[in-house]
Amino acid sequence: MSSTSAVQSGDLAGIDFAPFIDHSLLTPTATPDQIAHWCTEADRYGFASVCISPCHVRQARELLQGKSPQVGTVIGFPSGATTSATKLYEAQEAVENGATELDVVINLSWVKQGDTGRLHKEIAAICEETGQTVKAILEMTLLTPAEKQLAAEVCLDAGVAFLKTSTGWHGGATVEDVALLQSLSRGQAGVKASAGIRTPQQAMELLQAGATRLGTSRGPELLRLHAEALA
């Protein structure tokens, strides 16, 4: 049984979580040795990507050259309140340094005031100018239901490849928010559930709700707990 079939059937024993995991290390105190360790783990376990701060992208690209995990980084992290020009430059520089996936924090102030024009322009520019996989971080815990829908629809129209729930700075992913994003995406984009994922059961519930990526710093621990539960 494939991992996709296992998710659909709720077969926890048949699931391989590794291909869904963005192995994240976004603490500001991360050292080059820790980045190297994260890259080694991503390759060893077959994770989808590493997600690290922009200053570590070049190192991660060198370590993962020719290997399957993608190199991801964050843009406008964690507030999303930098200017559009700054975000675009940051994204372009990250791509020049080897990033292929960009997790971009949207401008929440624009969502709150309903300024869809500026929000769309900012995200569309990053999608178009970089040509890479862009994941819009919506920070769902800070938005009303109407704002969640507005932000998701604008980002989808701007061309993002994923809608992402959270930075982790204001709470984590919930099954309800993942299901909402999956419904709004209508198969047009993936859904990344991020932050606060601590158990295999929780990971399975998020995948069943529609997540296609799991952002977590606990990837190896999730795999270990899963293996122990099946032993």
PDB file of C-alpha atoms in Angstrom:
ATOM      1  CA  MET A   1       0.000   0.000   0.000  1.00  0.00           C
ATOM      2  CA  SER A   2       1.339   3.457  -0.909  1.00  0.00           C
ATOM      3  CA  SER A   3       1.622   6.209   1.694  1.00  0.00           C
ATOM      4  CA  THR A   4      -1.172   8.103  -0.076  1.00  0.00           C
ATOM      5  CA  SER A   5      -3.475   5.080   0.125  1.00  0.00           C
ATOM      6  CA  ALA A   6      -2.515   4.568   3.765  1.00  0.00           C
ATOM      7  CA  VAL A   7      -3.455   8.172   4.561  1.00  0.00           C
ATOM      8  CA  GLN A   8      -6.786   7.835   2.787  1.00  0.00           C
ATOM      9  CA  SER A   9      -7.609   4.633   4.641  1.00  0.00           C
ATOM     10  CA  GLY A  10      -6.349   5.848   8.003  1.00  0.00           C
ATOM     11  CA  ASP A  11      -3.860   2.965   8.136  1.00  0.00           C
ATOM     12  CA  LEU A  12      -1.252   4.323  10.533  1.00  0.00           C
ATOM     13  CA  ALA A  13       0.818   1.153  10.171  1.00  0.00           C
ATOM     14  CA  GLY A  14       1.081   1.598   6.409  1.00  0.00           C
ATOM     15  CA  ILE A  15       2.147   5.230   6.368  1.00  0.00           C
ATOM     16  CA  ASP A  16       5.671   6.458   5.691  1.00  0.00           C
ATOM     17  CA  PHE A  17       5.771   9.993   7.062  1.00  0.00           C
ATOM     18  CA  ALA A  18       9.235  10.822   5.735  1.00  0.00           C
ATOM     19  CA  PRO A  19       8.278  11.977   2.193  1.00  0.00           C
ATOM     20  CA  PHE A  20       5.834  14.489   3.669  1.00  0.00           C
ATOM     21  CA  ILE A  21       8.277  16.149   6.086  1.00  0.00           C
ATOM     22  CA  ASP A  22       9.978  19.525   5.669  1.00  0.00           C
ATOM     23  CA  HIS A  23      12.771  19.077   8.221  1.00  0.00           C
ATOM     24  CA  SER A  24      12.842  22.533   9.818  1.00  0.00           C
ATOM     25  CA  LEU A  25      15.544  24.309  11.800  1.00  0.00           C
ATOM     26  CA  LEU A  26      14.642  27.975  12.112  1.00  0.00           C
ATOM     27  CA  THR A  27      15.983  28.876  15.528  1.00  0.00           C
ATOM     28  CA  PRO A  28      18.166  32.010  15.327  1.00  0.00           C
ATOM     29  CA  THR A  29      20.916  30.225  17.257  1.00  0.00           C
ATOM     30  CA  ALA A  30      21.332  27.397  14.714  1.00  0.00           C
ATOM     31  CA  THR A  31      25.006  26.732  14.004  1.00  0.00           C
ATOM     32  CA  PRO A  32      26.653  25.405  10.826  1.00  0.00           C
ATOM     33  CA  ASP A  33      27.186  22.080  12.625  1.00  0.00           C
ATOM     34  CA  GLN A  34      23.476  21.847  13.364  1.00  0.00           C
ATOM     35  CA  ILE A  35      22.604  22.709   9.765  1.00  0.00           C
ATOM     36  CA  ALA A  36      24.935  19.944   8.597  1.00  0.00           C
ATOM     37  CA  HIS A  37      23.250  17.520  10.986  1.00  0.00           C
ATOM     38  CA  TRP A  38      19.788  18.500   9.701  1.00  0.00           C
ATOM     39  CA  CYS A  39      20.884  17.988   6.102  1.00  0.00           C
ATOM     40  CA  THR A  40      22.365  14.587   6.941  1.00  0.00           C
ATOM     41  CA  GLU A  41      19.111  13.552   8.607  1.00  0.00           C
ATOM     42  CA  ALA A  42      17.019  14.822   5.703  1.00  0.00           C
ATOM     43  CA  ASP A  43      19.047  12.695   3.299  1.00  0.00           C
ATOM     44  CA  ARG A  44      19.169   9.652   5.580  1.00  0.00           C
ATOM     45  CA  TYR A  45      15.433   9.544   6.223  1.00  0.00           C
ATOM     46  CA  GLY A  46      14.259  10.710   2.814  1.00  0.00           C
ATOM     47  CA  PHE A  47      12.529  13.898   3.955  1.00  0.00           C
ATOM     48  CA  ALA A  48      10.992  16.181   1.336  1.00  0.00           C
ATOM     49  CA  SER A  49      13.229  19.095   2.260  1.00  0.00           C
ATOM     50  CA  VAL A  50      15.172  20.966   4.849  1.00  0.00           C
ATOM     51  CA  CYS A  51      13.744  24.356   5.810  1.00  0.00           C
ATOM     52  CA  ILE A  52      16.414  26.659   7.185  1.00  0.00           C
ATOM     53  CA  SER A  53      17.085  30.383   7.525  1.00  0.00           C
ATOM     54  CA  PRO A  54      18.373  32.279   4.469  1.00  0.00           C
ATOM     55  CA  CYS A  55      21.902  32.660   5.839  1.00  0.00           C
ATOM     56  CA  HIS A  56      22.309  28.859   5.794  1.00  0.00           C
ATOM     57  CA  VAL A  57      20.983  28.198   2.283  1.00  0.00           C
ATOM     58  CA  ARG A  58      24.348  28.081   0.521  1.00  0.00           C
ATOM     59  CA  GLN A  59      25.709  25.556   3.031  1.00  0.00           C
ATOM     60  CA  ALA A  60      22.612  23.376   2.757  1.00  0.00           C
ATOM     61  CA  ARG A  61      22.763  23.452  -1.054  1.00  0.00           C
ATOM     62  CA  GLU A  62      26.390  22.296  -1.005  1.00  0.00           C
ATOM     63  CA  LEU A  63      25.575  19.472   1.418  1.00  0.00           C
ATOM     64  CA  LEU A  64      22.481  18.286  -0.462  1.00  0.00           C
ATOM     65  CA  GLN A  65      23.776  18.697  -4.015  1.00  0.00           C
ATOM     66  CA  GLY A  66      22.697  15.627  -5.999  1.00  0.00           C
ATOM     67  CA  LYS A  67      20.529  14.321  -3.153  1.00  0.00           C
ATOM     68  CA  SER A  68      16.731  14.095  -3.060  1.00  0.00           C
ATOM     69  CA  PRO A  69      15.759  16.577  -0.295  1.00  0.00           C
ATOM     70  CA  GLN A  70      14.986  20.069  -1.522  1.00  0.00           C
ATOM     71  CA  VAL A  71      16.529  23.164   0.060  1.00  0.00           C
ATOM     72  CA  GLY A  72      13.847  25.425   1.482  1.00  0.00           C
ATOM     73  CA  THR A  73      14.066  28.722   3.300  1.00  0.00           C
ATOM     74  CA  VAL A  74      11.819  31.401   4.779  1.00  0.00           C
ATOM     75  CA  ILE A  75      11.146  34.863   3.394  1.00  0.00           C
ATOM     76  CA  GLY A  76       9.909  37.801   5.483  1.00  0.00           C
ATOM     77  CA  PHE A  77      10.133  35.543   8.516  1.00  0.00           C
ATOM     78  CA  PRO A  78       8.584  35.599  11.040  1.00  0.00           C
ATOM     79  CA  SER A  79       6.351  38.689  10.846  1.00  0.00           C
ATOM     80  CA  GLY A  80       5.806  39.180   7.119  1.00  0.00           C
ATOM     81  CA  ALA A  81       6.030  42.929   7.721  1.00  0.00           C
ATOM     82  CA  THR A  82       9.086  43.755   5.629  1.00  0.00           C
ATOM     83  CA  THR A  83       8.547  45.652   2.382  1.00  0.00           C
ATOM     84  CA  SER A  84       7.663  43.942  -0.887  1.00  0.00           C
ATOM     85  CA  ALA A  85      10.980  45.004  -2.411  1.00  0.00           C
ATOM     86  CA  THR A  86      12.863  43.505   0.533  1.00  0.00           C
ATOM     87  CA  LYS A  87      10.958  40.218   0.301  1.00  0.00           C
ATOM     88  CA  LEU A  88      11.557  39.970  -3.427  1.00  0.00           C
ATOM     89  CA  TYR A  89      15.282  40.625  -3.018  1.00  0.00           C
ATOM     90  CA  GLU A  90      15.473  38.110  -0.175  1.00  0.00           C
ATOM     91  CA  ALA A  91      13.695  35.515  -2.308  1.00  0.00           C
ATOM     92  CA  GLN A  92      15.896  36.124  -5.342  1.00  0.00           C
ATOM     93  CA  GLU A  93      19.074  35.964  -3.279  1.00  0.00           C
ATOM     94  CA  ALA A  94      17.896  32.710  -1.670  1.00  0.00           C
ATOM     95  CA  VAL A  95      17.333  31.180  -5.103  1.00  0.00           C
ATOM     96  CA  GLU A  96      20.775  32.360  -6.272  1.00  0.00           C
ATOM     97  CA  ASN A  97      22.234  30.625  -3.220  1.00  0.00           C
ATOM     98  CA  GLY A  98      20.452  27.372  -4.055  1.00  0.00           C
ATOM     99  CA  ALA A  99      16.971  27.432  -2.525  1.00  0.00           C
ATOM    100  CA  THR A 100      14.230  25.735  -4.533  1.00  0.00           C
ATOM    101  CA  GLU A 101      11.391  26.202  -2.033  1.00  0.00           C
ATOM    102  CA  LEU A 102      10.413  29.549  -0.485  1.00  0.00           C
ATOM    103  CA  ASP A 103       8.114  29.797   2.536  1.00  0.00           C
ATOM    104  CA  VAL A 104       6.902  33.405   2.383  1.00  0.00           C
ATOM    105  CA  VAL A 105       5.145  35.077   5.316  1.00  0.00           C
ATOM    106  CA  ILE A 106       2.332  37.199   3.920  1.00  0.00           C
ATOM    107  CA  ASN A 107       1.634  40.750   5.069  1.00  0.00           C
ATOM    108  CA  LEU A 108      -1.052  40.229   7.700  1.00  0.00           C
ATOM    109  CA  SER A 109      -1.756  43.944   7.983  1.00  0.00           C
ATOM    110  CA  TRP A 110      -2.910  43.971   4.362  1.00  0.00           C
ATOM    111  CA  VAL A 111      -5.173  41.005   5.036  1.00  0.00           C
ATOM    112  CA  LYS A 112      -6.700  42.765   8.039  1.00  0.00           C
ATOM    113  CA  GLN A 113      -7.479  45.886   6.019  1.00  0.00           C
ATOM    114  CA  GLY A 114      -8.636  43.959   2.968  1.00  0.00           C
ATOM    115  CA  ASP A 115      -5.880  45.297   0.731  1.00  0.00           C
ATOM    116  CA  THR A 116      -5.974  42.405  -1.700  1.00  0.00           C
ATOM    117  CA  GLY A 117      -4.228  44.347  -4.462  1.00  0.00           C
ATOM    118  CA  ARG A 118      -0.955  44.817  -2.631  1.00  0.00           C
ATOM    119  CA  LEU A 119      -1.045  41.304  -1.195  1.00  0.00           C
ATOM    120  CA  HIS A 120      -1.564  39.787  -4.633  1.00  0.00           C
ATOM    121  CA  LYS A 121       1.126  41.943  -6.242  1.00  0.00           C
ATOM    122  CA  GLU A 122       3.724  41.022  -3.615  1.00  0.00           C
ATOM    123  CA  ILE A 123       3.163  37.265  -3.765  1.00  0.00           C
ATOM    124  CA  ALA A 124       2.745  37.148  -7.544  1.00  0.00           C
ATOM    125  CA  ALA A 125       6.051  38.986  -8.026  1.00  0.00           C
ATOM    126  CA  ILE A 126       7.908  36.442  -5.904  1.00  0.00           C
ATOM    127  CA  CYS A 127       6.274  33.525  -7.753  1.00  0.00           C
ATOM    128  CA  GLU A 128       6.979  34.992 -11.161  1.00  0.00           C
ATOM    129  CA  GLU A 129      10.462  36.382 -10.577  1.00  0.00           C
ATOM    130  CA  THR A 130      11.901  33.327  -8.818  1.00  0.00           C
ATOM    131  CA  GLY A 131      10.133  30.513 -10.681  1.00  0.00           C
ATOM    132  CA  GLN A 132      10.470  28.316  -7.608  1.00  0.00           C
ATOM    133  CA  THR A 133       8.033  26.545  -5.266  1.00  0.00           C
ATOM    134  CA  VAL A 134       6.406  29.285  -3.183  1.00  0.00           C
ATOM    135  CA  LYS A 135       4.518  28.449   0.011  1.00  0.00           C
ATOM    136  CA  ALA A 136       2.435  31.293   1.424  1.00  0.00           C
ATOM    137  CA  ILE A 137       2.491  31.304   5.231  1.00  0.00           C
ATOM    138  CA  LEU A 138      -0.934  32.576   6.308  1.00  0.00           C
ATOM    139  CA  GLU A 139      -0.469  32.516  10.115  1.00  0.00           C
ATOM    140  CA  MET A 140      -3.978  31.134  10.514  1.00  0.00           C
ATOM    141  CA  THR A 141      -4.243  31.609  14.290  1.00  0.00           C
ATOM    142  CA  LEU A 142      -4.153  35.395  13.836  1.00  0.00           C
ATOM    143  CA  LEU A 143      -6.928  35.549  11.221  1.00  0.00           C
ATOM    144  CA  THR A 144     -10.713  35.464  11.364  1.00  0.00           C
ATOM    145  CA  PRO A 145     -12.552  32.859   9.248  1.00  0.00           C
ATOM    146  CA  ALA A 146     -13.285  35.490   6.601  1.00  0.00           C
ATOM    147  CA  GLU A 147      -9.652  36.648   6.588  1.00  0.00           C
ATOM    148  CA  LYS A 148      -8.398  33.069   6.243  1.00  0.00           C
ATOM    149  CA  GLN A 149     -10.509  32.598   3.133  1.00  0.00           C
ATOM    150  CA  LEU A 150      -9.485  35.968   1.708  1.00  0.00           C
ATOM    151  CA  ALA A 151      -5.765  35.355   2.238  1.00  0.00           C
ATOM    152  CA  ALA A 152      -5.926  31.847   0.788  1.00  0.00           C
ATOM    153  CA  GLU A 153      -7.849  32.916  -2.305  1.00  0.00           C
ATOM    154  CA  VAL A 154      -5.538  35.853  -3.051  1.00  0.00           C
ATOM    155  CA  CYS A 155      -2.415  33.725  -2.649  1.00  0.00           C
ATOM    156  CA  LEU A 156      -3.830  30.975  -4.845  1.00  0.00           C
ATOM    157  CA  ASP A 157      -4.642  33.509  -7.527  1.00  0.00           C
ATOM    158  CA  ALA A 158      -1.095  34.884  -7.223  1.00  0.00           C
ATOM    159  CA  GLY A 159       0.319  31.474  -8.133  1.00  0.00           C
ATOM    160  CA  VAL A 160       1.572  29.856  -4.928  1.00  0.00           C
ATOM    161  CA  ALA A 161       2.309  26.139  -4.902  1.00  0.00           C
ATOM    162  CA  PHE A 162       1.332  25.656  -1.245  1.00  0.00           C
ATOM    163  CA  LEU A 163      -0.799  27.280   1.422  1.00  0.00           C
ATOM    164  CA  LYS A 164       0.960  26.975   4.787  1.00  0.00           C
ATOM    165  CA  THR A 165      -0.733  27.277   8.160  1.00  0.00           C
ATOM    166  CA  SER A 166       1.828  28.812  10.476  1.00  0.00           C
ATOM    167  CA  THR A 167       5.292  30.087  11.292  1.00  0.00           C
ATOM    168  CA  GLY A 168       5.130  28.454  14.722  1.00  0.00           C
ATOM    169  CA  TRP A 169       5.494  31.804  16.481  1.00  0.00           C
ATOM    170  CA  HIS A 170       1.762  32.166  17.152  1.00  0.00           C
ATOM    171  CA  GLY A 171       0.591  28.592  17.528  1.00  0.00           C
ATOM    172  CA  GLY A 172       0.609  25.626  15.219  1.00  0.00           C
ATOM    173  CA  ALA A 173      -1.443  23.743  12.677  1.00  0.00           C
ATOM    174  CA  THR A 174      -4.927  22.469  13.429  1.00  0.00           C
ATOM    175  CA  VAL A 175      -6.967  19.843  11.636  1.00  0.00           C
ATOM    176  CA  GLU A 176      -9.727  22.405  11.088  1.00  0.00           C
ATOM    177  CA  ASP A 177      -7.437  24.930   9.410  1.00  0.00           C
ATOM    178  CA  VAL A 178      -5.816  22.285   7.218  1.00  0.00           C
ATOM    179  CA  ALA A 179      -9.236  21.045   6.108  1.00  0.00           C
ATOM    180  CA  LEU A 180     -10.271  24.618   5.307  1.00  0.00           C
ATOM    181  CA  LEU A 181      -7.162  25.257   3.216  1.00  0.00           C
ATOM    182  CA  GLN A 182      -7.578  21.947   1.421  1.00  0.00           C
ATOM    183  CA  SER A 183     -11.154  22.872   0.563  1.00  0.00           C
ATOM    184  CA  LEU A 184     -10.223  26.359  -0.617  1.00  0.00           C
ATOM    185  CA  SER A 185      -7.322  25.109  -2.738  1.00  0.00           C
ATOM    186  CA  ARG A 186      -9.586  22.757  -4.737  1.00  0.00           C
ATOM    187  CA  GLY A 187      -6.535  20.759  -5.770  1.00  0.00           C
ATOM    188  CA  GLN A 188      -4.820  23.854  -7.185  1.00  0.00           C
ATOM    189  CA  ALA A 189      -2.097  23.866  -4.525  1.00  0.00           C
ATOM    190  CA  GLY A 190      -0.703  21.761  -1.734  1.00  0.00           C
ATOM    191  CA  VAL A 191      -1.278  22.400   1.956  1.00  0.00           C
ATOM    192  CA  LYS A 192       1.579  22.570   4.454  1.00  0.00           C
ATOM    193  CA  ALA A 193       0.680  21.965   8.085  1.00  0.00           C
ATOM    194  CA  SER A 194       3.399  23.487  10.199  1.00  0.00           C
ATOM    195  CA  ALA A 195       4.352  23.790  13.871  1.00  0.00           C
ATOM    196  CA  GLY A 196       3.302  21.858  16.931  1.00  0.00           C
ATOM    197  CA  ILE A 197       3.339  18.406  15.286  1.00  0.00           C
ATOM    198  CA  ARG A 198       4.495  16.090  18.056  1.00  0.00           C
ATOM    199  CA  THR A 199       2.980  12.633  17.545  1.00  0.00           C
ATOM    200  CA  PRO A 200       2.414  10.210  14.645  1.00  0.00           C
ATOM    201  CA  GLN A 201      -1.321  10.250  15.336  1.00  0.00           C
ATOM    202  CA  GLN A 202      -1.416  14.038  15.069  1.00  0.00           C
ATOM    203  CA  ALA A 203       0.593  13.893  11.842  1.00  0.00           C
ATOM    204  CA  MET A 204      -1.820  11.319  10.413  1.00  0.00           C
ATOM    205  CA  GLU A 205      -4.835  13.453  11.334  1.00  0.00           C
ATOM    206  CA  LEU A 206      -3.319  16.461   9.555  1.00  0.00           C
ATOM    207  CA  LEU A 207      -2.564  14.381   6.461  1.00  0.00           C
ATOM    208  CA  GLN A 208      -6.088  12.983   6.437  1.00  0.00           C
ATOM    209  CA  ALA A 209      -7.439  16.539   6.679  1.00  0.00           C
ATOM    210  CA  GLY A 210      -5.587  17.395   3.474  1.00  0.00           C
ATOM    211  CA  ALA A 211      -1.996  18.288   4.352  1.00  0.00           C
ATOM    212  CA  THR A 212       0.556  17.358   1.707  1.00  0.00           C
ATOM    213  CA  ARG A 213       3.591  18.585   3.660  1.00  0.00           C
ATOM    214  CA  LEU A 214       4.371  18.606   7.381  1.00  0.00           C
ATOM    215  CA  GLY A 215       6.683  21.325   8.686  1.00  0.00           C
ATOM    216  CA  THR A 216       8.408  20.140  11.849  1.00  0.00           C
ATOM    217  CA  SER A 217      11.747  20.084  13.628  1.00  0.00           C
ATOM    218  CA  ARG A 218      10.828  16.685  15.090  1.00  0.00           C
ATOM    219  CA  GLY A 219      10.966  14.542  11.962  1.00  0.00           C
ATOM    220  CA  PRO A 220      13.330  11.851  13.276  1.00  0.00           C
ATOM    221  CA  GLU A 221      11.424  11.735  16.567  1.00  0.00           C
ATOM    222  CA  LEU A 222       8.126  11.231  14.717  1.00  0.00           C
ATOM    223  CA  LEU A 223       9.623   8.338  12.783  1.00  0.00           C
ATOM    224  CA  ARG A 224      11.025   6.813  15.984  1.00  0.00           C
ATOM    225  CA  LEU A 225       7.709   7.114  17.842  1.00  0.00           C
ATOM    226  CA  HIS A 226       5.912   5.602  14.884  1.00  0.00           C
ATOM    227  CA  ALA A 227       8.311   2.662  14.725  1.00  0.00           C
ATOM    228  CA  GLU A 228       7.996   2.086  18.483  1.00  0.00           C
ATOM    229  CA  ALA A 229       4.192   2.132  18.271  1.00  0.00           C
ATOM    230  CA  LEU A 230       4.280  -0.552  15.579  1.00  0.00           C
ATOM    231  CA  ALA A 231       6.850  -2.745  17.339  1.00  0.00           C
TER     232      ALA A 231
END
